[in-house]
Short mmCIF file of C-alpha atoms in Angstrom, two decimals:
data_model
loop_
_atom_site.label_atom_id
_atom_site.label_comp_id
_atom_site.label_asym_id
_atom_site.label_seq_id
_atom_site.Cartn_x
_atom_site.Cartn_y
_atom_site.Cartn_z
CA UNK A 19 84.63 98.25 149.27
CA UNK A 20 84.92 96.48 145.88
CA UNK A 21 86.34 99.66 144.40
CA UNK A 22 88.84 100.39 147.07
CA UNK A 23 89.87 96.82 145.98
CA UNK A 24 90.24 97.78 142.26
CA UNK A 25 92.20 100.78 143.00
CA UNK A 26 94.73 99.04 145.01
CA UNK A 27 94.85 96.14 142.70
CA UNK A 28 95.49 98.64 140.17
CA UNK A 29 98.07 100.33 141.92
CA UNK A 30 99.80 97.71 143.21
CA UNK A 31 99.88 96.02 139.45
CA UNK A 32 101.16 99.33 138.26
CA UNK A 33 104.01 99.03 141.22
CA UNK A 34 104.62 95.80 139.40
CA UNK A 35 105.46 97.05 135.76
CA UNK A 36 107.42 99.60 136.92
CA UNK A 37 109.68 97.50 138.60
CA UNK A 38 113.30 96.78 136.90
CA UNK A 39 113.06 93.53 135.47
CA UNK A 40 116.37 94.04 133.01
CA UNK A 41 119.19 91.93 134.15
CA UNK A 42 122.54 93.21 133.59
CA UNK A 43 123.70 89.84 131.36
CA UNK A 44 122.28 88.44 128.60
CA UNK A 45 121.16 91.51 127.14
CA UNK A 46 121.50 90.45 123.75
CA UNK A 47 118.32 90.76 121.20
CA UNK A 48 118.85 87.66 120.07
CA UNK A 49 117.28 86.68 123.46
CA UNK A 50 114.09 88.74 122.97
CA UNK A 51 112.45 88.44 126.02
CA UNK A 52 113.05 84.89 126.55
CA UNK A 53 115.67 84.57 129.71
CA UNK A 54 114.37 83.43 132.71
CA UNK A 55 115.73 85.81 135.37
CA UNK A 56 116.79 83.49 138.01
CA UNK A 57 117.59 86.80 140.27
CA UNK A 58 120.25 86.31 142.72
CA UNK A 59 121.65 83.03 143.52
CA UNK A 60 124.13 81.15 146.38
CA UNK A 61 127.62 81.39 144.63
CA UNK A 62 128.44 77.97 144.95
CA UNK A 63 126.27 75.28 146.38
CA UNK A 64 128.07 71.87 146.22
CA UNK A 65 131.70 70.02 146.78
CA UNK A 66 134.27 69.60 144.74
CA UNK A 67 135.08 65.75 144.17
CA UNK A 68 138.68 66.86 142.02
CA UNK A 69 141.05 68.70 142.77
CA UNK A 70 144.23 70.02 140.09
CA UNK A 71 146.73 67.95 139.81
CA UNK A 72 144.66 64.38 139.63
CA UNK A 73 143.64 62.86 136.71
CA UNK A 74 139.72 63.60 135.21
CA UNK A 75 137.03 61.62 135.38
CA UNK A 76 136.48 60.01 131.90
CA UNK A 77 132.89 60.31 130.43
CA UNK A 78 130.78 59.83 127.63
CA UNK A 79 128.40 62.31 127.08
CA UNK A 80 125.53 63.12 123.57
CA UNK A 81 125.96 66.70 122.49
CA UNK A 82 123.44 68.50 120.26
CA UNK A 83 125.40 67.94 116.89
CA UNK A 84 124.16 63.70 117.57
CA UNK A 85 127.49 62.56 118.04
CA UNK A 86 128.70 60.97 121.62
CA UNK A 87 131.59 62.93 123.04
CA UNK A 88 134.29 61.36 125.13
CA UNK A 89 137.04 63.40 127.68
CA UNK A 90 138.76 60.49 126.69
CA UNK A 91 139.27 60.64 123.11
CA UNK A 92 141.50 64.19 123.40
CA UNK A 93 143.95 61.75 125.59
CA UNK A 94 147.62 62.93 123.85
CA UNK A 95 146.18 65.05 121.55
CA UNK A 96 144.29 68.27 122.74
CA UNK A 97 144.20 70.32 125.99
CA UNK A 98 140.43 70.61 127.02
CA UNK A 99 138.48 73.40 128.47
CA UNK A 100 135.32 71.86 130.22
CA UNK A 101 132.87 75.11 130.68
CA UNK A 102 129.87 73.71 133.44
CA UNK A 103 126.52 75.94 132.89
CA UNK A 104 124.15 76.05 135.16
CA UNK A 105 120.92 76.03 132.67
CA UNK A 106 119.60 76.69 129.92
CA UNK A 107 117.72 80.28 128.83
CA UNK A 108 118.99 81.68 132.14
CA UNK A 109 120.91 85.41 132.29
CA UNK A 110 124.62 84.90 132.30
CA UNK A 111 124.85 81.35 130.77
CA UNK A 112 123.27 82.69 127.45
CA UNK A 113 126.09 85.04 127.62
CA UNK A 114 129.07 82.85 128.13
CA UNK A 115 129.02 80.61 125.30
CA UNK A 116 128.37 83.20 122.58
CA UNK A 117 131.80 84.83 124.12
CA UNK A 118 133.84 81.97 123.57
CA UNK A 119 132.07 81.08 120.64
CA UNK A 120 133.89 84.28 118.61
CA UNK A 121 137.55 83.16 120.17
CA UNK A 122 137.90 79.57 118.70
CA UNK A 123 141.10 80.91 117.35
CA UNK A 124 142.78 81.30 120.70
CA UNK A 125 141.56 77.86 121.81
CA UNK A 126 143.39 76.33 118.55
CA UNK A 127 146.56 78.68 119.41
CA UNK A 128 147.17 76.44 122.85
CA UNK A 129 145.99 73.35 120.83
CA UNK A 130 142.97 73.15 123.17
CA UNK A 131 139.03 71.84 122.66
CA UNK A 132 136.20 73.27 124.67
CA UNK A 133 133.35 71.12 125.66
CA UNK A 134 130.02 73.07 126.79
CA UNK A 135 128.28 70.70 129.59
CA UNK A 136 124.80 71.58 130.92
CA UNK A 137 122.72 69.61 132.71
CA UNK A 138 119.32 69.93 130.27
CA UNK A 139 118.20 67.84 127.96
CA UNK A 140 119.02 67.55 124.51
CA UNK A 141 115.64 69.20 122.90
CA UNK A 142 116.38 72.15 124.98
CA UNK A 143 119.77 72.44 124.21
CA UNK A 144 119.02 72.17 120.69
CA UNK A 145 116.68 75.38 120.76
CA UNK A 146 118.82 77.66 123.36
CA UNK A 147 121.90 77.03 121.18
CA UNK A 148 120.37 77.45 117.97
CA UNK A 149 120.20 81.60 119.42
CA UNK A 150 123.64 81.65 119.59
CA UNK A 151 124.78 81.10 115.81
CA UNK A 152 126.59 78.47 114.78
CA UNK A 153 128.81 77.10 117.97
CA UNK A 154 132.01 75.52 116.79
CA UNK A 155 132.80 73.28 120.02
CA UNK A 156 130.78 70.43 121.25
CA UNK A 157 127.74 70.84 123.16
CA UNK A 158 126.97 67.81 125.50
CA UNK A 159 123.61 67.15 127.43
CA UNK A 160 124.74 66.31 131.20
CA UNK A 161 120.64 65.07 131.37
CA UNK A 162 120.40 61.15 132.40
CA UNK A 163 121.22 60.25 134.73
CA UNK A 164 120.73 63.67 135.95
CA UNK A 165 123.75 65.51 136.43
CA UNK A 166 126.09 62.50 136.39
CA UNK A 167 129.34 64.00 135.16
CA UNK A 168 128.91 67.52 136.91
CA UNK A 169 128.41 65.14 140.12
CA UNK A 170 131.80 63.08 139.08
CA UNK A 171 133.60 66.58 139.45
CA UNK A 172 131.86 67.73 142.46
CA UNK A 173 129.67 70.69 140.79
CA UNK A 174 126.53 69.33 140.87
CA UNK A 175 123.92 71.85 142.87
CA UNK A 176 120.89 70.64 145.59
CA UNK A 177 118.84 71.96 143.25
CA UNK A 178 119.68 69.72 140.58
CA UNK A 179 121.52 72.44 137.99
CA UNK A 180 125.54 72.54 137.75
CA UNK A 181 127.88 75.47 138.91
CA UNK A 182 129.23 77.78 136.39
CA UNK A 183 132.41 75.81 136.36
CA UNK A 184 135.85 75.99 134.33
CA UNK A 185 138.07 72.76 134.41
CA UNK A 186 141.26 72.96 131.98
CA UNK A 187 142.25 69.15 131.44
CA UNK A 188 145.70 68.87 129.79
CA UNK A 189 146.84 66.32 127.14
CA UNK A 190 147.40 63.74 129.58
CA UNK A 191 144.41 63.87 131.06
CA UNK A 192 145.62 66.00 134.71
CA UNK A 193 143.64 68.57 135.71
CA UNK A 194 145.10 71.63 135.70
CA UNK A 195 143.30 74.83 137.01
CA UNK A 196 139.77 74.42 138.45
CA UNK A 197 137.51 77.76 138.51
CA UNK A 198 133.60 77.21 140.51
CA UNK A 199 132.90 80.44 139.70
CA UNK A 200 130.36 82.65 142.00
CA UNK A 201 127.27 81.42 139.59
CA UNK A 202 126.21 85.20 139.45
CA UNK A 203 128.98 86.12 137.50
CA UNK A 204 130.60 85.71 134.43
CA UNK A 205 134.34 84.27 134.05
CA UNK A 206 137.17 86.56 132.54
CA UNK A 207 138.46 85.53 129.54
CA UNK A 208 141.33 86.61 130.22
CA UNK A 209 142.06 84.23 133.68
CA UNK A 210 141.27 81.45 131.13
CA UNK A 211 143.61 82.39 128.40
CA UNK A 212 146.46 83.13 131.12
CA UNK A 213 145.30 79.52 132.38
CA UNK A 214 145.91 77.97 129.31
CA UNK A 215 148.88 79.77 127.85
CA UNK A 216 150.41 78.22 130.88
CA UNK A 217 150.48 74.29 129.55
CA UNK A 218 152.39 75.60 126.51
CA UNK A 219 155.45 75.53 129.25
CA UNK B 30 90.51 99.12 154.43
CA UNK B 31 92.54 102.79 154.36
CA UNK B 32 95.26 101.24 155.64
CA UNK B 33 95.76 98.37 152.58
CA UNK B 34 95.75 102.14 150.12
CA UNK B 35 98.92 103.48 151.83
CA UNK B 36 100.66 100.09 151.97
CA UNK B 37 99.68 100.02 148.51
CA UNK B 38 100.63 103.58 146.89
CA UNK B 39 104.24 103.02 149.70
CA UNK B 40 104.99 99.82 147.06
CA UNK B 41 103.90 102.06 144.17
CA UNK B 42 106.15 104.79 145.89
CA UNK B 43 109.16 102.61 146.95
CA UNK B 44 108.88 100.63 143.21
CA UNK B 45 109.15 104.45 141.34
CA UNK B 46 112.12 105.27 143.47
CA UNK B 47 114.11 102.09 143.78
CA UNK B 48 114.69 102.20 140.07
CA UNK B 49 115.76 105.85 139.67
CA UNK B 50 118.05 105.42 142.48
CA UNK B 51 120.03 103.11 141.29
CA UNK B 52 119.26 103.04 138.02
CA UNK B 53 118.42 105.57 134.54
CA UNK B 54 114.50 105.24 133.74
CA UNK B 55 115.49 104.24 130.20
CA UNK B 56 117.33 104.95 126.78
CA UNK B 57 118.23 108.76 126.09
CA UNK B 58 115.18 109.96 124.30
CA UNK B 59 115.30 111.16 120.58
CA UNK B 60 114.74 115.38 121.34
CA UNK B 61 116.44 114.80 124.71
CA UNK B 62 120.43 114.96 125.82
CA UNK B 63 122.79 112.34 127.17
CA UNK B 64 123.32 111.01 130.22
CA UNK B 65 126.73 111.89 132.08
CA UNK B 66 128.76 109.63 130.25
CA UNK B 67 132.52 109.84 131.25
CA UNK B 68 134.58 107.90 128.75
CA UNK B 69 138.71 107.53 129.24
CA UNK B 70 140.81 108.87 125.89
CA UNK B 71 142.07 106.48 124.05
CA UNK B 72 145.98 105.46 124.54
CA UNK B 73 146.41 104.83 121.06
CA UNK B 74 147.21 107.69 118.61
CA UNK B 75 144.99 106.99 115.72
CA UNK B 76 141.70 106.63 118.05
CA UNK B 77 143.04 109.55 119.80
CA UNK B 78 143.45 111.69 116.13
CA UNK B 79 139.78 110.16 114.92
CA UNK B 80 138.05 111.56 118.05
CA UNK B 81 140.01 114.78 117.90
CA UNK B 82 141.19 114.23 121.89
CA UNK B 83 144.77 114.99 122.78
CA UNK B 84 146.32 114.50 126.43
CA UNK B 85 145.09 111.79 128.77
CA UNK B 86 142.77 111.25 131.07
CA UNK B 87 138.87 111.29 131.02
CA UNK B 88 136.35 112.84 128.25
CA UNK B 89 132.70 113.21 127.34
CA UNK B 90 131.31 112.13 124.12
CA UNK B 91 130.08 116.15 122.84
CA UNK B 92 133.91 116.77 123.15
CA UNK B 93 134.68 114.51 120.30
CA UNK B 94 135.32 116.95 117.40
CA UNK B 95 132.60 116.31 114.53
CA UNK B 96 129.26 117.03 114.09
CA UNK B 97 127.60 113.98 114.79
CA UNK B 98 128.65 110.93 117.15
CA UNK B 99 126.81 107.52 116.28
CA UNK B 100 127.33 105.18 119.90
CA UNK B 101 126.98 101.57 119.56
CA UNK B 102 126.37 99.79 122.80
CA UNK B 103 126.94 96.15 122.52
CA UNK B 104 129.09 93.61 124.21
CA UNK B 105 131.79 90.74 122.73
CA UNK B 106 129.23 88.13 124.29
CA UNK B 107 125.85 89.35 122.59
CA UNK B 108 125.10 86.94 119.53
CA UNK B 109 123.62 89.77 117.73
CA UNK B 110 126.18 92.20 118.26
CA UNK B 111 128.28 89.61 116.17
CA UNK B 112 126.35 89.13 113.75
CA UNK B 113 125.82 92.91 113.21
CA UNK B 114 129.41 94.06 113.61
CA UNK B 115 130.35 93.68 110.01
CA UNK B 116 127.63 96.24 109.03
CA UNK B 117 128.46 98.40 111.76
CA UNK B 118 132.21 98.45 109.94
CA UNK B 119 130.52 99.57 107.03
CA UNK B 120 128.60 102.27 108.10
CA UNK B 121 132.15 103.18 109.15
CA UNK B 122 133.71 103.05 105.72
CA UNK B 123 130.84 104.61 104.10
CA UNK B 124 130.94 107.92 106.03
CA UNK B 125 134.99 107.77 105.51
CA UNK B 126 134.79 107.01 101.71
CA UNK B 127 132.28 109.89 101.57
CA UNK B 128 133.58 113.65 100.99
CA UNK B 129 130.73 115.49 102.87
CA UNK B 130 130.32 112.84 105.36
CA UNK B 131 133.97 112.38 106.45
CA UNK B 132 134.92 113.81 109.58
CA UNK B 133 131.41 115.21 110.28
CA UNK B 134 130.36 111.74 111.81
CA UNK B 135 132.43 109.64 114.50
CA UNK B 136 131.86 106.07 115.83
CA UNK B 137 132.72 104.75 118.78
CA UNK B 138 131.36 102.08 120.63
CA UNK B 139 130.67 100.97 124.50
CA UNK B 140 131.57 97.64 125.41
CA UNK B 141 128.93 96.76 128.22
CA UNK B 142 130.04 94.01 131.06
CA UNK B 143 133.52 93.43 128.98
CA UNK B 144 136.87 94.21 130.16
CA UNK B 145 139.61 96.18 127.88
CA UNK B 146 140.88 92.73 127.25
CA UNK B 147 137.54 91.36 125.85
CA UNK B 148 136.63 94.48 123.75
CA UNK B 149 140.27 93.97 122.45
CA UNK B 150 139.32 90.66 121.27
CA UNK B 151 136.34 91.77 119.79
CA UNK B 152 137.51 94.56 118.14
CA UNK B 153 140.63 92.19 116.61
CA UNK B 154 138.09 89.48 115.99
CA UNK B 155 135.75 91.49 113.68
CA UNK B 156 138.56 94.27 112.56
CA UNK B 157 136.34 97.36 113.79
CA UNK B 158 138.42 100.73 112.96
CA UNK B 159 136.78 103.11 115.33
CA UNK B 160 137.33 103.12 119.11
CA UNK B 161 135.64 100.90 121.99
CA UNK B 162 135.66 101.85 125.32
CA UNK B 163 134.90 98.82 127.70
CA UNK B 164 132.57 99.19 130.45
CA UNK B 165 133.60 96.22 132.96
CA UNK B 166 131.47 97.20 135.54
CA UNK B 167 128.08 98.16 133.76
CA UNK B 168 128.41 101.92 134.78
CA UNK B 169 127.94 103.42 131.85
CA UNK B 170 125.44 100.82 131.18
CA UNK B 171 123.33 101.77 134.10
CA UNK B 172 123.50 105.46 132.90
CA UNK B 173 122.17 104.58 129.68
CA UNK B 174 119.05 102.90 130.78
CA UNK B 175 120.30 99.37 130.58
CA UNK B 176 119.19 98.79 127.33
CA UNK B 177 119.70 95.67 125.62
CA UNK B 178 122.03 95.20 123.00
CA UNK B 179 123.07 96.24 119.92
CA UNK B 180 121.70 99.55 120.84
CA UNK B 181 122.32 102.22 118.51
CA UNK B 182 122.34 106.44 119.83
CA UNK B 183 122.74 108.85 117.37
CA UNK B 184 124.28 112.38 118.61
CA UNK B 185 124.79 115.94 117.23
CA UNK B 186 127.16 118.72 118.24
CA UNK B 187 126.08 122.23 118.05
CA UNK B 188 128.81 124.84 117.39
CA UNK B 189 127.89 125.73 120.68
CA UNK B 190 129.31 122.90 122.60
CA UNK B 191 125.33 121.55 123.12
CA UNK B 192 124.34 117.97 121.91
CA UNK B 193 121.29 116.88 121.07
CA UNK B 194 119.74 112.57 120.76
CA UNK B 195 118.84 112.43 117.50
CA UNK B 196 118.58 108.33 116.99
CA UNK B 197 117.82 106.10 119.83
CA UNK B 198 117.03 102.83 118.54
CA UNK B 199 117.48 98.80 119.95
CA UNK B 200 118.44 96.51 117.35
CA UNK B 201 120.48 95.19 113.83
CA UNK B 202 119.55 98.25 111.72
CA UNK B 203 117.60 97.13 108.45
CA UNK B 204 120.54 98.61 105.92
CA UNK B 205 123.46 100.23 106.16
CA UNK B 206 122.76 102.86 103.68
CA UNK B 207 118.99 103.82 105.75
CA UNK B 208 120.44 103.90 108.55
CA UNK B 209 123.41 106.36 107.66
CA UNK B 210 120.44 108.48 105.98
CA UNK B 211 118.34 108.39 109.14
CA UNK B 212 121.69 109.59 111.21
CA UNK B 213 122.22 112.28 108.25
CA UNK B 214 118.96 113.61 107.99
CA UNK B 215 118.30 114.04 111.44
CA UNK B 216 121.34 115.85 112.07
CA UNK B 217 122.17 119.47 111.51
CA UNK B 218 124.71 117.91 108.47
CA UNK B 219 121.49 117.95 106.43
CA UNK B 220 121.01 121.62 107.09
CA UNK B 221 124.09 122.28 106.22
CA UNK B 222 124.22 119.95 102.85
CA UNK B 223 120.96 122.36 102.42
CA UNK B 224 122.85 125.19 102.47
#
């Protein structure tokens, strides 16, 4: 009896490592093996509490550099790209930021900012970004009160972590485009850049 | 008690076959051949000239006229394919600066979960002279084992029209100059340099 128990214990384990566990995003060494694969998620799980065409919700956020970021203080003099996450060390998020990371230069060409929001905390932040190289836009910690600011906008989840989100906020402060994006997907680059090559009219 | 074995060699069963239905069981082995890799030729003259590909439409990789194809598989979003993409250029300009080398081995490389417009940015962004063929969808991803990236396959071309894997390898290669030596040595351009 105990054997029959061993051999399907073994099989049954060996069912286990055989099974895919690669997940089509994040794929990148850097990673090693240390991306949580969330598996399959709801595309969008909360409300939107903006819409385009109203003004943003002003906040005040740390990022991972120290400094306390504003929406505010780009008022009149840069277009910002707000890019929601949904968490840290998970498959396509550890993706995203890398990619926009390596196309500063078309941010600067429609004189706009990008501000990376996630919901962790700063520590953890810290680390996950640290695998990406050297970011050059702002990464603020959406932490405490949990989620405020991806609540403000309506992208907050029930399980606490934020949609993968794009917001572009022009110089006066109006929104302008709005992408939730299904979570299990990646954004195009390319809808962005069309997005903001648009407030150059 | 017989019952609990079959349910358990079915999961075993179902768990061997779910995979290799929809996906490879891994990397193309060193010894071994490539999967069914359908690439699209180029638009652009110069790529088209490089590869030795005229017309239009679809290809496979032994078609490209040299000896031996090196195939990087990365993506404009992996970190490390980044960081590595400068010494990928100059494995590039060493084979092309070389006499012997110099047409005998092609690069091209396979942009996994990018569109055309993102490998375009990437290949502007780091200045990479050989071709990239974007693979929006994963499919060719899929075929080669979902490996993680940079991935690096190494490729020869008998006179015959056969191919064989001669490098399969994850990972930022240690130097340029090894690496090019590993490609050249376990190709038949070695033979030949023999000769």
């Amino acid at each position: 009896m105990k054997r029959r128990f061993m051999i399907v214990s073994v099989l049954v384990g060996a069912a286990l490592l055989v099974m895919p566990a690669v997940h089509s995003f994040a794929l990148s060494d850097a990673y090693k093996d240390n991306i949580y694969d969330t598996g399959s998620l709801k595309p969008t799980d909360s409300v939107l509490r903006v819409k385009a065409g109203e003004n943003a919700p002003d906040f005040t956020l740390p990022a991972v550099s120290g400094e306390r970021v504003s929406l505010g203080q780009f008022r009149g003099k840069k277009n910002v790209v707000i890019s929601f996450v949904p968490a840290a060390w998970t498959p396509i998020c550890s993706d995203q930021w890398p990619g926009y990371n390596i196309v500063k230069e078309m941010f600067d060409a429609n004189d706009a900012i990008l501000l990376g929001i996630a919901v962790d905390n700063l520590p953890t932040l810290f680390s996950w970004t640290n695998q990406m190289g050297r970011l050059w836009f702002p990464v603020l910690s959406d932490f405490w009160p949990h989620g405020a600011v991806a609540n403000q906008f309506g992208v907050l989840r029930s399980d606490g972590t934020a949609e993968r989100a794009l917001f572009v906020i022009d110089k006066k402060g109006t929104i302008r485009y709005i992408d939730v994006h299904n979570i299990n997907r990646r954004p195009s680059l390319e809808v962005l850049m069309g997005e903001l090559e648009k407030l150059r009219d | 008690m017989k019952r609990i074995v079959w349910l358990a060699l079915l999961i075993w069963g179902l768990a061997l076959i779910g995979p290799a239905a929809g996906r490879s069981a891994g990397p193309p082995p060193v010894g071994g051949k490539l999967p069914d890799l359908t690439l699209g030729i180029p638009k652009e003259g110069a790529e088209k000239a490089y590869l030795g590909l005229s017309g239009s439409g679809a290809f496979k990789i032994p078609q490209i006229r040299t000896k031996t194809v090196i195939v990087e598989i990365f993506s404009m979003y992996c970190p490390y394919c980044q960081k590595e993409a400068p010494n990928v250029n100059r494995v590039y300009e060493k084979i092309e600066a070389d006499p012997v080398l110099r047409g005998k081995i092609k690069l091209i490389g396979i942009a996994v979960g990018n569109s055309a417009f993102e490998a375009g940015v990437f290949k502007k962004k780091y200045d990479i002279p050989f071709p990239l063929f974007p693979d929006g969808d994963f499919a060719l991803h899929k075929l080669l084992g979902e490996v993680r990236t940079p991935y690096f396959i190494g490729v020869t071309i008998h006179p015959d029209g056969s191919h064989r894997v001669i490098y399969s390898r994850l990972g930022a290669f240690e130097s340029v100059e090894k690496f090019l030596d590993e490609i050249v040595k376990a190709s038949d351009l070695a033979q030949e340099m023999r000769k």
